Amino acid sequence: MATRKITITVPEELVESIKERVDARGVSGYIAAAAAHQDAMDRLRELAERLEEEHGAVTDDEQQAALERIAAIDGWHDEHRSRSDEAA
């Protein structure tokens, strides 16, 4: 992916906090990753808004059913992971 150098203004305290976690060359990567994450979240929110406009809001029952399905999938993965660990 091509990159472009830009100038941004960031609170000094934030820059110092980031520098404590990465070396000087890693600051750009850290900020680029944060911007990429925010961009992905913005795109996801926009998709959710479009889907809600097209199909209506998710009901509490639909949300609960989705959460239960996710929990079941997590349980299935945990069970299979522990079987794999025991076999190894």
Tab-separated table of C-alpha atoms in Angstrom:
chain	number	residue	atom	x	y	z
A	1	MET	CA	0.000	0.000	0.000
A	2	ALA	CA	1.332	3.399	-0.945
A	3	THR	CA	1.918	5.856	1.844
A	4	ARG	CA	1.850	9.623	1.997
A	5	LYS	CA	3.510	11.896	4.511
A	6	ILE	CA	1.098	14.318	6.186
A	7	THR	CA	1.227	16.715	9.094
A	8	ILE	CA	-1.170	16.264	11.980
A	9	THR	CA	-1.623	18.023	15.280
A	10	VAL	CA	-1.862	15.778	18.330
A	11	PRO	CA	-1.949	16.733	22.011
A	12	GLU	CA	1.555	16.554	23.470
A	13	GLU	CA	0.450	14.235	26.288
A	14	LEU	CA	-0.872	11.740	23.732
A	15	VAL	CA	2.365	11.804	21.745
A	16	GLU	CA	4.376	11.157	24.905
A	17	SER	CA	2.078	8.298	25.880
A	18	ILE	CA	2.484	6.713	22.442
A	19	LYS	CA	6.268	7.160	22.521
A	20	GLU	CA	6.382	5.233	25.806
A	21	ARG	CA	4.923	2.233	23.968
A	22	VAL	CA	6.856	2.365	20.668
A	23	ASP	CA	10.193	3.615	19.388
A	24	ALA	CA	10.357	6.907	17.485
A	25	ARG	CA	9.864	5.243	14.072
A	26	GLY	CA	6.845	3.319	15.406
A	27	VAL	CA	4.797	6.440	16.166
A	28	SER	CA	3.666	6.766	12.547
A	29	GLY	CA	2.685	3.108	12.422
A	30	TYR	CA	0.820	3.414	15.709
A	31	ILE	CA	-1.144	6.440	14.510
A	32	ALA	CA	-1.765	4.844	11.091
A	33	ALA	CA	-3.152	1.730	12.808
A	34	ALA	CA	-5.401	3.891	15.001
A	35	ALA	CA	-6.651	5.793	11.946
A	36	ALA	CA	-7.254	2.521	10.059
A	37	HIS	CA	-9.227	1.174	13.019
A	38	GLN	CA	-11.346	4.324	13.197
A	39	ASP	CA	-11.935	4.195	9.443
A	40	ALA	CA	-13.105	0.571	9.722
A	41	MET	CA	-15.445	1.459	12.591
A	42	ASP	CA	-16.859	4.400	10.617
A	43	ARG	CA	-17.471	2.171	7.592
A	44	LEU	CA	-19.129	-0.459	9.780
A	45	ARG	CA	-21.389	2.184	11.335
A	46	GLU	CA	-22.314	3.467	7.872
A	47	LEU	CA	-23.161	-0.084	6.756
A	48	ALA	CA	-25.277	-0.644	9.861
A	49	GLU	CA	-27.143	2.604	9.187
A	50	ARG	CA	-27.812	1.616	5.556
A	51	LEU	CA	-29.011	-1.835	6.588
A	52	GLU	CA	-31.270	-0.345	9.255
A	53	GLU	CA	-32.769	2.057	6.709
A	54	GLU	CA	-33.386	-0.812	4.307
A	55	HIS	CA	-34.534	-3.533	6.726
A	56	GLY	CA	-35.544	-1.709	9.897
A	57	ALA	CA	-34.004	-1.717	13.345
A	58	VAL	CA	-32.883	-4.945	14.986
A	59	THR	CA	-35.369	-5.995	17.658
A	60	ASP	CA	-34.339	-6.974	21.172
A	61	ASP	CA	-35.333	-10.569	20.416
A	62	GLU	CA	-33.203	-10.633	17.249
A	63	GLN	CA	-30.243	-9.187	19.131
A	64	GLN	CA	-30.628	-11.726	21.933
A	65	ALA	CA	-30.852	-14.589	19.417
A	66	ALA	CA	-27.648	-13.380	17.728
A	67	LEU	CA	-25.823	-13.159	21.061
A	68	GLU	CA	-26.955	-16.679	21.967
A	69	ARG	CA	-25.727	-17.983	18.616
A	70	ILE	CA	-22.351	-16.302	19.108
A	71	ALA	CA	-22.079	-17.833	22.594
A	72	ALA	CA	-22.881	-21.279	21.156
A	73	ILE	CA	-20.204	-20.880	18.472
A	74	ASP	CA	-17.670	-19.734	21.100
A	75	GLY	CA	-18.539	-22.781	23.217
A	76	TRP	CA	-18.107	-25.100	20.245
A	77	HIS	CA	-14.675	-23.598	19.478
A	78	ASP	CA	-13.604	-23.816	23.119
A	79	GLU	CA	-14.636	-27.481	23.259
A	80	HIS	CA	-12.765	-28.355	20.083
A	81	ARG	CA	-9.716	-26.351	21.119
A	82	SER	CA	-9.476	-28.180	24.444
A	83	ARG	CA	-9.825	-31.548	22.631
A	84	SER	CA	-6.980	-30.543	20.298
A	85	ASP	CA	-4.845	-29.477	23.267
A	86	GLU	CA	-5.472	-32.803	25.019
A	87	ALA	CA	-4.554	-34.766	21.900
A	88	ALA	CA	-1.267	-32.906	21.511
